Each structure stands twice: as C-alpha cells, then as structure tokens.
Amino acid sequence: SQQGEEDPQALSIQEGENATMNCSYKTSINNLQWYRQNSGRGLVHLILIRSNEREKHSGRLRVTLDTSKKSSSLLITASRAADTASYFCATDENTGKLIFGQGTTLQVKP
Amino acid sequence: EAQVTQNPRYLITVTGKKLTVTCSQNMNHEYMSWYRQDPGLGLRQIYYSMNVEVTDKGDVPEGYKVSRKEKRNFPLILESPSPNQTSLYFCASRGGPLTGELFFGEGSRLTVL
C-alpha cells in the first residue's frame, strides 16, 4: 500500500531558485522522512521529522509537517545543478514499516 | 565504512531459473528490508525483518522468499523468476524496527527474460 503521495511528480527549475515538494499521507505516523535518489542509485536519507515537530532545518533543506492535514513539504533553497535527483517521502508507522511515496523528480538547470 | 552491500548489481536471467540476491550490512542493524522499484510505482516493500529469525511480508511478497539466519545477512530468493519480477531491487537496514533512517544498498537490477 502506498502511504505517501508526492506532488508534483516532476519539477524543473533554474539554478538558484527554490524547489518545493509536497507529500500527503493517510494514516497516523511516528515520523516522516525524506530521501534523495540519484538516477538508478541507492536512496540516501536527508532528514527526519517526528510527529510532534512542525519544522526542521538541515543546511539548505527545510521540512515542515502538518499532522492535522497529514502533509509534509520539503523546501530546497538556492538550488544547484547537483540537486538534480528524485526525492521521496517515507512515512514511518509504528509497525516497523517505512512506506515510500512515488517521488518527485527534480531537474535543476545550470 | 558503514554500508549495505548487495550482489549481484546486475543480472539477466531466464524464466524459472532460481536466483538469490545477497544483502549484507556491517552496522549491526536489527532491521532489514527489501524493496523493488518500478517506474511510476515508487518503492514497494517486499519483505522485512525486525531481527534474526523474524521476517514478515511487505506489500508485494508474492514470488519471493527471504531468510534471516544471521544479523548481518538478508538474502532475497526468487525460486522461479518470471518477467514481471524484472525490476530494480534495494536492500536497506536500520538500527531498530522503530528507529531512525534507512541505509540503502546500491541496488540490483534484475532482468528476467
């Protein structure tokens, strides 16, 4: 079962612009995580936000979580060509399962 | 270096020929999991293991088997592969069943003819 649904599916921006990706989910969660995947490679963890947190920062990344709306957003500020990748949200239920969304493909043009 | 290692990275096989994709982690993690990734479908969980000798089905377990005889290894077995199992497979691990981030292997691209 797919928990997280991401929006948009694809995003193309110019270097220096901000990129925002959204994730919606359906059930109660323990935490929500964001991952990055370069083409065909393994996923790399970016940031984790717990259900009792509303906002979290890590470098150029800012994640928000609204549990009342069951949604999260990932903001990448001052994007670089090297940020070109697919980004996935994953919801961590209290069952030991981490369920991934379908991802947003981000292209940052130099 | 902390890592999850999968082998083989690439494999082309034929329908019905049993194969095993190995996965090993060197982080003493309790939790391990297998995912498959297909275009437009994201990552779907096949099987996961909370600890040694404990495994459970994910969302798409049909046609797969796993075993967890030791903490570091979690092989994925395709007893009789079929073309619909052509996919990119990822093994992942994390410290405990309910804790923290997943560490992913580099993936195994399997083609079943």
Coordinates of C-alpha atoms in Angstrom, one line a residue:
Chain A
S1 CA 0.0 0.0 0.0
Q2 CA 1.3 3.4 -0.9
Q3 CA 1.2 5.8 2.0
G4 CA 2.9 9.0 0.8
E5 CA 1.8 10.7 -2.3
E6 CA 4.1 13.3 -3.7
D7 CA 3.3 16.4 -5.6
P8 CA 4.5 17.5 -8.2
Q9 CA 5.7 14.3 -9.9
A10 CA 8.2 16.4 -11.8
L11 CA 9.7 19.8 -11.2
S12 CA 12.1 21.8 -13.4
I13 CA 13.7 25.0 -12.1
Q14 CA 16.8 27.2 -12.7
E15 CA 19.8 27.1 -10.5
G16 CA 19.4 29.5 -7.6
E17 CA 15.7 29.1 -7.4
N18 CA 13.9 27.3 -4.5
A19 CA 12.3 23.9 -5.0
T20 CA 9.2 22.8 -3.0
M21 CA 7.9 19.3 -2.9
N22 CA 4.9 18.1 -1.1
C23 CA 3.9 14.8 0.4
S24 CA 0.5 13.7 1.7
Y25 CA -0.3 10.6 3.7
K26 CA -3.2 8.7 5.1
T27 CA -2.6 7.2 8.5
S28 CA -1.0 8.2 11.8
I29 CA 2.7 8.2 11.7
N30 CA 5.6 8.0 14.1
N31 CA 7.8 10.2 11.9
L32 CA 8.2 11.2 8.3
Q33 CA 11.5 11.0 6.4
W34 CA 12.8 12.4 3.1
Y35 CA 15.2 10.6 0.9
R36 CA 17.1 11.5 -2.2
Q37 CA 18.0 9.2 -5.1
N38 CA 20.4 10.0 -7.9
S39 CA 19.5 8.2 -11.1
G40 CA 19.5 4.4 -10.6
R41 CA 21.4 4.6 -7.3
G42 CA 20.5 3.8 -3.7
L43 CA 18.4 6.2 -1.7
V44 CA 20.1 8.5 0.7
H45 CA 18.5 9.8 3.9
L46 CA 18.1 13.6 4.0
I47 CA 16.1 14.5 7.1
L48 CA 13.6 13.0 9.6
I49 CA 10.8 14.9 11.3
R50 CA 8.9 13.4 14.2
S51 CA 5.2 13.6 14.6
N52 CA 5.5 16.1 17.4
E53 CA 7.7 18.5 15.4
R54 CA 6.4 21.1 12.9
E55 CA 9.5 22.3 11.2
K56 CA 13.1 21.1 10.8
H57 CA 16.1 22.5 9.0
S58 CA 19.3 20.9 7.7
G59 CA 21.6 23.1 5.6
R60 CA 19.6 24.3 2.6
L61 CA 16.7 21.9 3.4
R62 CA 13.6 22.9 5.3
V63 CA 10.9 20.3 6.1
T64 CA 7.5 21.1 7.6
L65 CA 5.0 18.6 8.9
D66 CA 1.3 19.3 9.5
T67 CA -0.2 16.2 11.1
S68 CA -3.7 17.7 11.1
K69 CA -3.6 17.8 7.3
K70 CA -1.4 14.7 7.0
S71 CA 1.0 16.5 4.8
S72 CA 4.7 17.5 4.7
S73 CA 6.8 19.7 2.4
L74 CA 10.4 19.7 1.5
L75 CA 12.0 23.0 0.5
I76 CA 15.4 23.2 -1.1
T77 CA 16.7 26.8 -1.1
A78 CA 19.2 28.2 -3.6
S79 CA 19.1 25.1 -5.7
R80 CA 22.2 23.8 -7.5
A81 CA 22.6 21.6 -10.6
A82 CA 23.9 18.9 -8.2
D83 CA 20.5 18.8 -6.5
T84 CA 19.0 17.2 -9.6
A85 CA 17.6 13.9 -8.4
S86 CA 14.4 12.2 -7.3
Y87 CA 13.1 12.9 -3.8
F88 CA 10.9 10.6 -1.8
C89 CA 9.0 11.0 1.3
A90 CA 8.6 8.0 3.6
T91 CA 6.1 7.5 6.4
D92 CA 7.2 5.6 9.4
E93 CA 4.3 4.0 11.1
N94 CA 4.6 2.4 14.5
T95 CA 4.6 -1.0 12.9
G96 CA 8.2 -1.2 11.8
K97 CA 7.3 -0.5 8.1
L98 CA 8.6 2.5 6.3
I99 CA 6.3 3.3 3.3
F100 CA 7.6 5.3 0.4
G101 CA 5.8 7.6 -2.0
Q102 CA 6.3 7.6 -5.7
G103 CA 8.7 10.5 -5.6
T104 CA 9.3 13.9 -7.2
T105 CA 11.8 14.2 -10.0
L106 CA 13.7 17.5 -9.7
Q107 CA 15.7 18.9 -12.5
V108 CA 17.9 22.0 -11.8
K109 CA 19.1 23.7 -14.9
P110 CA 22.5 25.4 -14.8
Chain B
E1 CA 32.8 2.3 6.3
A2 CA 29.2 1.7 7.2
Q3 CA 27.4 0.2 4.3
V4 CA 24.8 -2.2 2.9
T5 CA 26.2 -4.4 0.1
Q6 CA 24.1 -6.1 -2.5
N7 CA 25.2 -8.7 -5.1
P8 CA 24.9 -9.0 -7.9
R9 CA 24.4 -5.4 -9.1
Y10 CA 23.2 -6.5 -12.5
L11 CA 21.7 -9.8 -13.6
I12 CA 20.0 -11.1 -16.7
T13 CA 18.3 -14.5 -16.3
V14 CA 15.6 -16.6 -17.8
T15 CA 12.2 -17.6 -16.5
G16 CA 12.2 -20.3 -13.9
K17 CA 15.9 -20.3 -13.1
K18 CA 16.3 -19.8 -9.3
L19 CA 18.4 -16.9 -8.2
T20 CA 19.5 -15.3 -4.9
V21 CA 20.3 -11.7 -4.4
T22 CA 22.5 -11.3 -1.3
C23 CA 22.5 -8.4 1.1
S24 CA 24.9 -7.8 3.9
Q25 CA 25.2 -4.9 6.3
N26 CA 28.1 -4.1 8.7
M27 CA 26.3 -1.7 11.1
N28 CA 24.9 -4.4 13.5
H29 CA 21.4 -3.3 12.5
E30 CA 18.5 -5.2 13.7
Y31 CA 16.1 -4.2 11.0
M32 CA 16.5 -5.1 7.3
S33 CA 14.2 -4.8 4.4
W34 CA 13.8 -5.5 0.6
Y35 CA 12.2 -3.1 -1.8
R36 CA 11.6 -3.2 -5.5
Q37 CA 11.4 0.0 -7.6
D38 CA 9.4 0.2 -10.8
P39 CA 8.7 3.2 -13.0
G40 CA 5.6 5.0 -11.8
L41 CA 5.2 2.8 -8.8
G42 CA 7.8 4.1 -6.5
L43 CA 9.4 1.8 -3.9
R44 CA 7.3 -1.1 -2.7
Q45 CA 8.3 -3.3 0.2
I46 CA 8.7 -7.0 -0.5
Y47 CA 9.8 -8.4 2.9
Y48 CA 11.2 -7.1 6.1
S49 CA 12.9 -8.5 9.2
M50 CA 12.8 -7.0 12.6
N51 CA 15.6 -9.2 13.9
V52 CA 17.3 -12.6 13.4
E53 CA 14.8 -15.4 12.6
V54 CA 11.9 -12.8 12.4
T55 CA 10.6 -12.0 8.9
D56 CA 7.3 -10.6 7.7
K57 CA 5.7 -9.8 4.4
G58 CA 5.6 -6.4 2.9
D59 CA 3.2 -5.2 0.3
V60 CA 4.4 -7.3 -2.7
P61 CA 5.8 -10.6 -1.3
E62 CA 4.4 -13.0 -4.0
G63 CA 7.2 -14.9 -5.8
Y64 CA 9.9 -14.0 -3.2
K65 CA 11.4 -15.7 -0.2
V66 CA 13.8 -14.4 2.4
S67 CA 15.7 -15.7 5.4
R68 CA 17.4 -14.1 8.3
K69 CA 19.7 -16.6 9.9
E70 CA 22.3 -14.1 11.0
K71 CA 22.0 -10.4 11.8
R72 CA 24.2 -9.1 9.0
N73 CA 22.7 -11.0 6.1
F74 CA 19.2 -10.9 4.5
P75 CA 19.2 -12.7 1.1
L76 CA 16.3 -12.4 -1.3
I77 CA 15.4 -15.6 -3.1
L78 CA 13.4 -15.9 -6.4
E79 CA 12.5 -19.5 -6.6
S80 CA 11.1 -19.4 -10.1
P81 CA 11.6 -15.9 -11.6
S82 CA 9.1 -14.5 -14.0
P83 CA 9.3 -11.5 -16.4
N84 CA 7.1 -9.4 -14.0
Q85 CA 9.9 -9.6 -11.5
T86 CA 12.1 -7.6 -13.8
S87 CA 12.9 -4.6 -11.6
L88 CA 15.4 -2.6 -9.6
Y89 CA 15.8 -4.2 -6.1
F90 CA 17.1 -2.4 -3.0
C91 CA 18.1 -3.8 0.3
A92 CA 18.0 -1.5 3.3
S93 CA 18.7 -1.6 7.0
R94 CA 18.3 0.4 10.1
G95 CA 19.3 0.2 13.8
G96 CA 16.0 -1.0 15.2
P97 CA 12.5 -1.7 14.0
L98 CA 11.1 1.6 15.0
T99 CA 14.2 3.8 14.9
G100 CA 15.7 6.3 12.5
E101 CA 16.8 6.3 9.0
L102 CA 17.2 3.5 6.5
F103 CA 20.6 2.8 4.9
F104 CA 20.3 1.6 1.3
G105 CA 22.4 -0.6 -0.8
E106 CA 23.3 0.5 -4.3
G107 CA 20.6 -1.7 -5.9
S108 CA 20.4 -4.8 -8.0
R109 CA 19.0 -4.5 -11.5
L110 CA 17.3 -7.8 -12.4
T111 CA 16.0 -8.7 -15.9
V112 CA 14.0 -11.9 -16.3
L113 CA 13.6 -13.0 -20.0

